[in-house]
mmCIF file with all atom_site columns, C-alpha atoms in Angstrom:
data_model
loop_
_atom_site.group_PDB
_atom_site.id
_atom_site.type_symbol
_atom_site.label_atom_id
_atom_site.label_alt_id
_atom_site.label_comp_id
_atom_site.label_asym_id
_atom_site.label_entity_id
_atom_site.label_seq_id
_atom_site.pdbx_PDB_ins_code
_atom_site.Cartn_x
_atom_site.Cartn_y
_atom_site.Cartn_z
_atom_site.occupancy
_atom_site.B_iso_or_equiv
_atom_site.pdbx_formal_charge
_atom_site.auth_seq_id
_atom_site.auth_comp_id
_atom_site.auth_asym_id
_atom_site.auth_atom_id
_atom_site.pdbx_PDB_model_num
ATOM 1   C CA . UNK H 1 1   ? 109.475 -144.819 42.821 1.00 81.00 ? 1   UNK H CA 1
ATOM 2   C CA . UNK H 1 2   ? 111.173 -141.725 44.187 1.00 86.00 ? 2   UNK H CA 1
ATOM 3   C CA . UNK H 1 3   ? 109.692 -138.323 45.000 1.00 90.00 ? 3   UNK H CA 1
ATOM 4   C CA . UNK H 1 4   ? 111.247 -134.897 45.517 1.00 92.00 ? 4   UNK H CA 1
ATOM 5   C CA . UNK H 1 5   ? 109.609 -131.505 46.050 1.00 93.00 ? 5   UNK H CA 1
ATOM 6   C CA . UNK H 1 6   ? 111.066 -128.005 46.239 1.00 93.00 ? 6   UNK H CA 1
ATOM 7   C CA . UNK H 1 7   ? 109.650 -124.546 46.913 1.00 94.00 ? 7   UNK H CA 1
ATOM 8   C CA . UNK H 1 8   ? 111.351 -121.204 46.493 1.00 93.00 ? 8   UNK H CA 1
ATOM 9   C CA . UNK H 1 9   ? 110.566 -117.572 45.938 1.00 93.00 ? 9   UNK H CA 1
ATOM 10  C CA . UNK H 1 10  ? 111.562 -116.204 42.537 1.00 90.00 ? 10  UNK H CA 1
ATOM 11  C CA . UNK H 1 11  ? 113.632 -113.455 44.200 1.00 91.00 ? 11  UNK H CA 1
ATOM 12  C CA . UNK H 1 12  ? 115.786 -115.948 46.169 1.00 91.00 ? 12  UNK H CA 1
ATOM 13  C CA . UNK H 1 13  ? 118.070 -116.392 43.164 1.00 90.00 ? 13  UNK H CA 1
ATOM 14  C CA . UNK H 1 14  ? 117.980 -112.799 41.875 1.00 89.00 ? 14  UNK H CA 1
ATOM 15  C CA . UNK H 1 15  ? 121.544 -111.894 42.881 1.00 90.00 ? 15  UNK H CA 1
ATOM 16  C CA . UNK H 1 16  ? 123.013 -115.270 41.939 1.00 92.00 ? 16  UNK H CA 1
ATOM 17  C CA . UNK H 1 17  ? 121.455 -115.153 38.475 1.00 91.00 ? 17  UNK H CA 1
ATOM 18  C CA . UNK H 1 18  ? 123.547 -112.070 37.670 1.00 91.00 ? 18  UNK H CA 1
ATOM 19  C CA . UNK H 1 19  ? 126.773 -114.011 38.310 1.00 94.00 ? 19  UNK H CA 1
ATOM 20  C CA . UNK H 1 20  ? 128.164 -115.920 35.290 1.00 93.00 ? 20  UNK H CA 1
ATOM 21  C CA . UNK H 1 21  ? 129.854 -118.571 37.469 1.00 95.00 ? 21  UNK H CA 1
ATOM 22  C CA . UNK H 1 22  ? 126.508 -119.472 39.071 1.00 94.00 ? 22  UNK H CA 1
ATOM 23  C CA . UNK H 1 23  ? 124.698 -119.646 35.754 1.00 94.00 ? 23  UNK H CA 1
ATOM 24  C CA . UNK H 1 24  ? 127.402 -121.991 34.380 1.00 94.00 ? 24  UNK H CA 1
ATOM 25  C CA . UNK H 1 25  ? 127.340 -124.090 37.579 1.00 94.00 ? 25  UNK H CA 1
ATOM 26  C CA . UNK H 1 26  ? 123.566 -124.411 37.823 1.00 95.00 ? 26  UNK H CA 1
ATOM 27  C CA . UNK H 1 27  ? 122.213 -124.485 34.272 1.00 96.00 ? 27  UNK H CA 1
ATOM 28  C CA . UNK H 1 28  ? 122.732 -126.447 31.069 1.00 95.00 ? 28  UNK H CA 1
ATOM 29  C CA . UNK H 1 29  ? 123.452 -124.372 27.952 1.00 95.00 ? 29  UNK H CA 1
ATOM 30  C CA . UNK H 1 30  ? 119.996 -125.195 26.539 1.00 95.00 ? 30  UNK H CA 1
ATOM 31  C CA . UNK H 1 31  ? 118.300 -123.806 29.659 1.00 96.00 ? 31  UNK H CA 1
ATOM 32  C CA . UNK H 1 32  ? 120.317 -120.595 29.469 1.00 96.00 ? 32  UNK H CA 1
ATOM 33  C CA . UNK H 1 33  ? 119.525 -120.221 25.760 1.00 96.00 ? 33  UNK H CA 1
ATOM 34  C CA . UNK H 1 34  ? 115.781 -120.337 26.491 1.00 95.00 ? 34  UNK H CA 1
ATOM 35  C CA . UNK H 1 35  ? 116.164 -117.860 29.377 1.00 95.00 ? 35  UNK H CA 1
ATOM 36  C CA . UNK H 1 36  ? 118.179 -115.496 27.167 1.00 95.00 ? 36  UNK H CA 1
ATOM 37  C CA . UNK H 1 37  ? 115.320 -115.455 24.654 1.00 96.00 ? 37  UNK H CA 1
ATOM 38  C CA . UNK H 1 38  ? 112.881 -114.182 27.303 1.00 95.00 ? 38  UNK H CA 1
ATOM 39  C CA . UNK H 1 39  ? 112.372 -110.783 28.881 1.00 94.00 ? 39  UNK H CA 1
ATOM 40  C CA . UNK H 1 40  ? 114.195 -110.129 32.166 1.00 92.00 ? 40  UNK H CA 1
ATOM 41  C CA . UNK H 1 41  ? 111.261 -110.853 34.518 1.00 92.00 ? 41  UNK H CA 1
ATOM 42  C CA . UNK H 1 42  ? 110.132 -113.956 32.673 1.00 93.00 ? 42  UNK H CA 1
ATOM 43  C CA . UNK H 1 43  ? 113.745 -115.228 32.439 1.00 94.00 ? 43  UNK H CA 1
ATOM 44  C CA . UNK H 1 44  ? 114.148 -114.888 36.216 1.00 93.00 ? 44  UNK H CA 1
ATOM 45  C CA . UNK H 1 45  ? 110.898 -116.801 36.759 1.00 94.00 ? 45  UNK H CA 1
ATOM 46  C CA . UNK H 1 46  ? 111.920 -119.451 34.200 1.00 95.00 ? 46  UNK H CA 1
ATOM 47  C CA . UNK H 1 47  ? 115.344 -120.011 35.788 1.00 96.00 ? 47  UNK H CA 1
ATOM 48  C CA . UNK H 1 48  ? 113.854 -120.112 39.290 1.00 96.00 ? 48  UNK H CA 1
ATOM 49  C CA . UNK H 1 49  ? 111.428 -122.789 38.111 1.00 96.00 ? 49  UNK H CA 1
ATOM 50  C CA . UNK H 1 50  ? 114.260 -124.776 36.552 1.00 96.00 ? 50  UNK H CA 1
ATOM 51  C CA . UNK H 1 51  ? 116.311 -124.466 39.741 1.00 95.00 ? 51  UNK H CA 1
ATOM 52  C CA . UNK H 1 52  ? 113.390 -125.664 41.894 1.00 95.00 ? 52  UNK H CA 1
ATOM 53  C CA . UNK H 1 53  ? 112.936 -128.615 39.517 1.00 96.00 ? 53  UNK H CA 1
ATOM 54  C CA . UNK H 1 54  ? 116.653 -129.465 39.795 1.00 95.00 ? 54  UNK H CA 1
ATOM 55  C CA . UNK H 1 55  ? 116.385 -129.387 43.592 1.00 94.00 ? 55  UNK H CA 1
ATOM 56  C CA . UNK H 1 56  ? 113.320 -131.646 43.465 1.00 94.00 ? 56  UNK H CA 1
ATOM 57  C CA . UNK H 1 57  ? 115.158 -134.101 41.194 1.00 95.00 ? 57  UNK H CA 1
ATOM 58  C CA . UNK H 1 58  ? 118.228 -134.348 43.431 1.00 94.00 ? 58  UNK H CA 1
ATOM 59  C CA . UNK H 1 59  ? 115.911 -134.927 46.401 1.00 92.00 ? 59  UNK H CA 1
ATOM 60  C CA . UNK H 1 60  ? 114.221 -137.723 44.458 1.00 92.00 ? 60  UNK H CA 1
ATOM 61  C CA . UNK H 1 61  ? 117.688 -139.138 43.767 1.00 92.00 ? 61  UNK H CA 1
ATOM 62  C CA . UNK H 1 62  ? 118.294 -139.085 47.509 1.00 89.00 ? 62  UNK H CA 1
ATOM 63  C CA . UNK H 1 63  ? 121.489 -137.064 47.240 1.00 82.00 ? 63  UNK H CA 1
ATOM 64  C CA . UNK H 1 64  ? 120.589 -133.445 47.791 1.00 67.00 ? 64  UNK H CA 1
ATOM 65  C CA . UNK H 1 65  ? 123.712 -131.549 46.755 1.00 64.00 ? 65  UNK H CA 1
ATOM 66  C CA . UNK H 1 66  ? 125.925 -134.444 47.861 1.00 63.00 ? 66  UNK H CA 1
ATOM 67  C CA . UNK H 1 67  ? 127.462 -137.345 45.957 1.00 67.00 ? 67  UNK H CA 1
ATOM 68  C CA . UNK H 1 68  ? 129.025 -135.121 43.318 1.00 76.00 ? 68  UNK H CA 1
ATOM 69  C CA . UNK H 1 69  ? 125.694 -134.159 41.751 1.00 88.00 ? 69  UNK H CA 1
ATOM 70  C CA . UNK H 1 70  ? 125.769 -130.553 40.558 1.00 88.00 ? 70  UNK H CA 1
ATOM 71  C CA . UNK H 1 71  ? 122.686 -128.687 39.314 1.00 92.00 ? 71  UNK H CA 1
ATOM 72  C CA . UNK H 1 72  ? 123.736 -128.486 35.649 1.00 91.00 ? 72  UNK H CA 1
ATOM 73  C CA . UNK H 1 73  ? 123.780 -132.342 35.535 1.00 94.00 ? 73  UNK H CA 1
ATOM 74  C CA . UNK H 1 74  ? 119.994 -132.110 35.847 1.00 95.00 ? 74  UNK H CA 1
ATOM 75  C CA . UNK H 1 75  ? 118.867 -130.303 32.711 1.00 96.00 ? 75  UNK H CA 1
ATOM 76  C CA . UNK H 1 76  ? 115.183 -129.381 32.646 1.00 96.00 ? 76  UNK H CA 1
ATOM 77  C CA . UNK H 1 77  ? 114.404 -129.014 28.967 1.00 94.00 ? 77  UNK H CA 1
ATOM 78  C CA . UNK H 1 78  ? 111.129 -128.802 27.038 1.00 91.00 ? 78  UNK H CA 1
ATOM 79  C CA . UNK H 1 79  ? 109.219 -131.360 25.021 1.00 89.00 ? 79  UNK H CA 1
ATOM 80  C CA . UNK H 1 80  ? 107.834 -130.345 21.637 1.00 89.00 ? 80  UNK H CA 1
ATOM 81  C CA . UNK H 1 81  ? 104.584 -129.522 23.453 1.00 90.00 ? 81  UNK H CA 1
ATOM 82  C CA . UNK H 1 82  ? 106.365 -127.317 25.996 1.00 88.00 ? 82  UNK H CA 1
ATOM 83  C CA . UNK H 1 83  ? 106.212 -129.646 29.022 1.00 90.00 ? 83  UNK H CA 1
ATOM 84  C CA . UNK H 1 84  ? 109.346 -129.953 31.143 1.00 92.00 ? 84  UNK H CA 1
ATOM 85  C CA . UNK H 1 85  ? 111.581 -132.947 30.364 1.00 92.00 ? 85  UNK H CA 1
ATOM 86  C CA . UNK H 1 86  ? 114.547 -134.047 32.492 1.00 95.00 ? 86  UNK H CA 1
ATOM 87  C CA . UNK H 1 87  ? 117.913 -135.025 31.036 1.00 95.00 ? 87  UNK H CA 1
ATOM 88  C CA . UNK H 1 88  ? 120.493 -136.343 33.501 1.00 94.00 ? 88  UNK H CA 1
ATOM 89  C CA . UNK H 1 89  ? 124.238 -136.521 33.016 1.00 92.00 ? 89  UNK H CA 1
ATOM 90  C CA . UNK H 1 90  ? 127.319 -137.356 35.079 1.00 91.00 ? 90  UNK H CA 1
ATOM 91  C CA . UNK H 1 91  ? 126.807 -138.282 38.735 1.00 91.00 ? 91  UNK H CA 1
ATOM 92  C CA . UNK H 1 92  ? 123.067 -137.574 38.511 1.00 92.00 ? 92  UNK H CA 1
ATOM 93  C CA . UNK H 1 93  ? 122.637 -140.138 35.710 1.00 91.00 ? 93  UNK H CA 1
ATOM 94  C CA . UNK H 1 94  ? 124.756 -142.692 37.591 1.00 90.00 ? 94  UNK H CA 1
ATOM 95  C CA . UNK H 1 95  ? 122.675 -142.220 40.742 1.00 90.00 ? 95  UNK H CA 1
ATOM 96  C CA . UNK H 1 96  ? 119.401 -142.688 38.816 1.00 91.00 ? 96  UNK H CA 1
ATOM 97  C CA . UNK H 1 97  ? 120.798 -145.853 37.234 1.00 90.00 ? 97  UNK H CA 1
ATOM 98  C CA . UNK H 1 98  ? 121.897 -147.120 40.656 1.00 90.00 ? 98  UNK H CA 1
ATOM 99  C CA . UNK H 1 99  ? 118.332 -146.591 41.935 1.00 90.00 ? 99  UNK H CA 1
ATOM 100 C CA . UNK H 1 100 ? 116.877 -148.412 38.911 1.00 90.00 ? 100 UNK H CA 1
ATOM 101 C CA . UNK H 1 101 ? 115.060 -145.315 37.635 1.00 90.00 ? 101 UNK H CA 1
ATOM 102 C CA . UNK H 1 102 ? 114.352 -145.239 33.922 1.00 87.00 ? 102 UNK H CA 1
ATOM 103 C CA . UNK H 1 103 ? 112.860 -141.743 33.863 1.00 89.00 ? 103 UNK H CA 1
ATOM 104 C CA . UNK H 1 104 ? 112.225 -138.716 36.045 1.00 93.00 ? 104 UNK H CA 1
ATOM 105 C CA . UNK H 1 105 ? 109.153 -136.601 35.446 1.00 92.00 ? 105 UNK H CA 1
ATOM 106 C CA . UNK H 1 106 ? 108.833 -133.066 36.783 1.00 94.00 ? 106 UNK H CA 1
ATOM 107 C CA . UNK H 1 107 ? 106.038 -130.582 37.219 1.00 94.00 ? 107 UNK H CA 1
ATOM 108 C CA . UNK H 1 108 ? 106.698 -126.878 37.816 1.00 95.00 ? 108 UNK H CA 1
ATOM 109 C CA . UNK H 1 109 ? 104.194 -124.236 38.865 1.00 94.00 ? 109 UNK H CA 1
ATOM 110 C CA . UNK H 1 110 ? 104.514 -120.492 39.512 1.00 91.00 ? 110 UNK H CA 1
ATOM 111 C CA . UNK H 1 111 ? 102.131 -118.343 41.537 1.00 92.00 ? 111 UNK H CA 1
ATOM 112 C CA . UNK H 1 112 ? 102.547 -114.941 43.203 1.00 92.00 ? 112 UNK H CA 1
ATOM 113 C CA . UNK H 1 113 ? 106.338 -115.069 43.171 1.00 91.00 ? 113 UNK H CA 1
ATOM 114 C CA . UNK H 1 114 ? 106.523 -118.650 44.434 1.00 94.00 ? 114 UNK H CA 1
ATOM 115 C CA . UNK H 1 115 ? 107.793 -121.606 42.452 1.00 95.00 ? 115 UNK H CA 1
ATOM 116 C CA . UNK H 1 116 ? 107.003 -125.213 43.341 1.00 95.00 ? 116 UNK H CA 1
ATOM 117 C CA . UNK H 1 117 ? 108.475 -128.215 41.588 1.00 96.00 ? 117 UNK H CA 1
ATOM 118 C CA . UNK H 1 118 ? 107.825 -131.905 42.085 1.00 95.00 ? 118 UNK H CA 1
ATOM 119 C CA . UNK H 1 119 ? 109.898 -134.737 40.639 1.00 94.00 ? 119 UNK H CA 1
ATOM 120 C CA . UNK H 1 120 ? 108.896 -138.377 40.399 1.00 94.00 ? 120 UNK H CA 1
ATOM 121 C CA . UNK H 1 121 ? 111.455 -141.056 39.573 1.00 92.00 ? 121 UNK H CA 1
ATOM 122 C CA . UNK H 1 122 ? 109.903 -143.859 37.535 1.00 88.00 ? 122 UNK H CA 1
ATOM 123 C CA . UNK H 1 123 ? 111.357 -147.359 38.054 1.00 87.00 ? 123 UNK H CA 1
ATOM 124 C CA . UNK H 1 124 ? 112.755 -149.333 35.140 1.00 79.00 ? 124 UNK H CA 1
ATOM 125 C CA . UNK H 1 125 ? 111.009 -152.229 33.424 1.00 68.00 ? 125 UNK H CA 1
ATOM 126 C CA . UNK H 1 126 ? 113.790 -154.765 33.888 1.00 56.00 ? 126 UNK H CA 1
ATOM 127 C CA . UNK H 1 127 ? 113.019 -157.902 35.929 1.00 45.00 ? 127 UNK H CA 1
ATOM 128 C CA . UNK H 1 128 ? 113.191 -157.195 39.627 1.00 45.00 ? 128 UNK H CA 1
ATOM 129 C CA . UNK H 1 129 ? 112.596 -153.460 39.264 1.00 48.00 ? 129 UNK H CA 1
ATOM 130 C CA . UNK H 1 130 ? 110.099 -152.123 41.742 1.00 48.00 ? 130 UNK H CA 1
ATOM 131 C CA . UNK H 1 131 ? 106.832 -150.808 40.356 1.00 48.00 ? 131 UNK H CA 1
ATOM 132 C CA . UNK H 1 132 ? 104.103 -149.110 42.324 1.00 48.00 ? 132 UNK H CA 1
ATOM 133 C CA . UNK H 1 133 ? 101.591 -151.837 41.460 1.00 48.00 ? 133 UNK H CA 1
ATOM 134 C CA . UNK H 1 134 ? 104.080 -154.553 42.399 1.00 49.00 ? 134 UNK H CA 1
ATOM 135 C CA . UNK H 1 135 ? 104.968 -152.889 45.700 1.00 49.00 ? 135 UNK H CA 1
ATOM 136 C CA . UNK H 1 136 ? 101.296 -152.460 46.593 1.00 53.00 ? 136 UNK H CA 1
ATOM 137 C CA . UNK H 1 137 ? 100.543 -156.085 45.691 1.00 55.00 ? 137 UNK H CA 1
ATOM 138 C CA . UNK H 1 138 ? 103.489 -157.256 47.828 1.00 53.00 ? 138 UNK H CA 1
ATOM 139 C CA . UNK H 1 139 ? 102.311 -155.143 50.766 1.00 56.00 ? 139 UNK H CA 1
ATOM 140 C CA . UNK H 1 140 ? 98.758  -156.498 50.481 1.00 58.00 ? 140 UNK H CA 1
ATOM 141 C CA . UNK H 1 141 ? 100.072 -160.064 50.298 1.00 59.00 ? 141 UNK H CA 1
ATOM 142 C CA . UNK H 1 142 ? 102.157 -159.519 53.439 1.00 58.00 ? 142 UNK H CA 1
ATOM 143 C CA . UNK H 1 143 ? 99.193  -157.966 55.214 1.00 58.00 ? 143 UNK H CA 1
ATOM 144 C CA . UNK H 1 144 ? 96.936  -160.873 54.301 1.00 58.00 ? 144 UNK H CA 1
ATOM 145 C CA . UNK H 1 145 ? 99.603  -163.433 55.207 1.00 60.00 ? 145 UNK H CA 1
ATOM 146 C CA . UNK H 1 146 ? 100.235 -161.795 58.602 1.00 59.00 ? 146 UNK H CA 1
ATOM 147 C CA . UNK H 1 147 ? 96.545  -161.629 59.536 1.00 55.00 ? 147 UNK H CA 1
ATOM 148 C CA . UNK H 1 148 ? 94.821  -164.764 60.806 1.00 56.00 ? 148 UNK H CA 1
ATOM 149 C CA . UNK H 1 149 ? 91.349  -165.563 59.424 1.00 56.00 ? 149 UNK H CA 1
ATOM 150 C CA . UNK H 1 150 ? 88.710  -163.636 61.379 1.00 57.00 ? 150 UNK H CA 1
ATOM 151 C CA . UNK H 1 151 ? 91.351  -161.413 62.987 1.00 55.00 ? 151 UNK H CA 1
ATOM 152 C CA . UNK H 1 152 ? 90.789  -157.687 62.612 1.00 53.00 ? 152 UNK H CA 1
ATOM 153 C CA . UNK H 1 153 ? 93.481  -155.939 60.592 1.00 44.00 ? 153 UNK H CA 1
ATOM 154 C CA . UNK H 1 154 ? 95.026  -152.766 61.875 1.00 48.00 ? 154 UNK H CA 1
ATOM 155 C CA . UNK H 1 155 ? 95.723  -150.294 59.104 1.00 43.00 ? 155 UNK H CA 1
ATOM 156 C CA . UNK H 1 156 ? 99.321  -149.209 58.902 1.00 42.00 ? 156 UNK H CA 1
ATOM 157 C CA . UNK H 1 157 ? 100.829 -146.777 56.455 1.00 38.00 ? 157 UNK H CA 1
ATOM 158 C CA . UNK H 1 158 ? 104.434 -147.465 55.576 1.00 36.00 ? 158 UNK H CA 1
ATOM 159 C CA . UNK H 1 159 ? 106.340 -145.505 52.956 1.00 38.00 ? 159 UNK H CA 1
ATOM 160 C CA . UNK H 1 160 ? 107.336 -147.632 49.990 1.00 38.00 ? 160 UNK H CA 1
ATOM 161 C CA . UNK H 1 161 ? 110.739 -146.006 49.719 1.00 40.00 ? 161 UNK H CA 1
ATOM 162 C CA . UNK H 1 162 ? 111.923 -142.995 51.659 1.00 38.00 ? 162 UNK H CA 1
ATOM 163 C CA . UNK H 1 163 ? 114.650 -140.631 50.534 1.00 39.00 ? 163 UNK H CA 1
ATOM 164 C CA . UNK H 1 164 ? 115.981 -138.022 52.881 1.00 37.00 ? 164 UNK H CA 1
ATOM 165 C CA . UNK H 1 165 ? 118.235 -135.123 52.144 1.00 40.00 ? 165 UNK H CA 1
ATOM 166 C CA . UNK H 1 166 ? 120.095 -133.378 54.890 1.00 42.00 ? 166 UNK H CA 1
ATOM 167 C CA . UNK H 1 167 ? 120.305 -129.622 54.696 1.00 44.00 ? 167 UNK H CA 1
ATOM 168 C CA . UNK H 1 168 ? 118.147 -129.437 51.569 1.00 40.00 ? 168 UNK H CA 1
#
């Protein structure tokens, strides 16, 4: 499992969103089409939310803006019910495959000019792929194996998998 979180203020992108090169660099055509169908204020909020979600996804992928991943390779589209859905392409898709992720789920929220997005990479189902339940069971087995009968266990919290992004 992989986790990424991003926070930004809607106004952080205001100037960049007026520049065509940035819009083409950061957003998939489907994202821009939705934004273009909205009023100016709502479009800015929508694109800020999508950008925060993209940042959260690349953090979950453990790349930040490195490894050739560019924002438009992380398209944050909508399901039929309106929930955000991630579609990866290019280097972003290759990185997710390398990590054994079969899906990335995002959640986006807006409040008082702030946008927060969280992304969770879901491991694949193939043999050997890490699952949360499997990782917890392995950790409990190790704990029990490393503790002698009657010996008091000391609780330790170890991250299952840690991704870091420099400069993100």
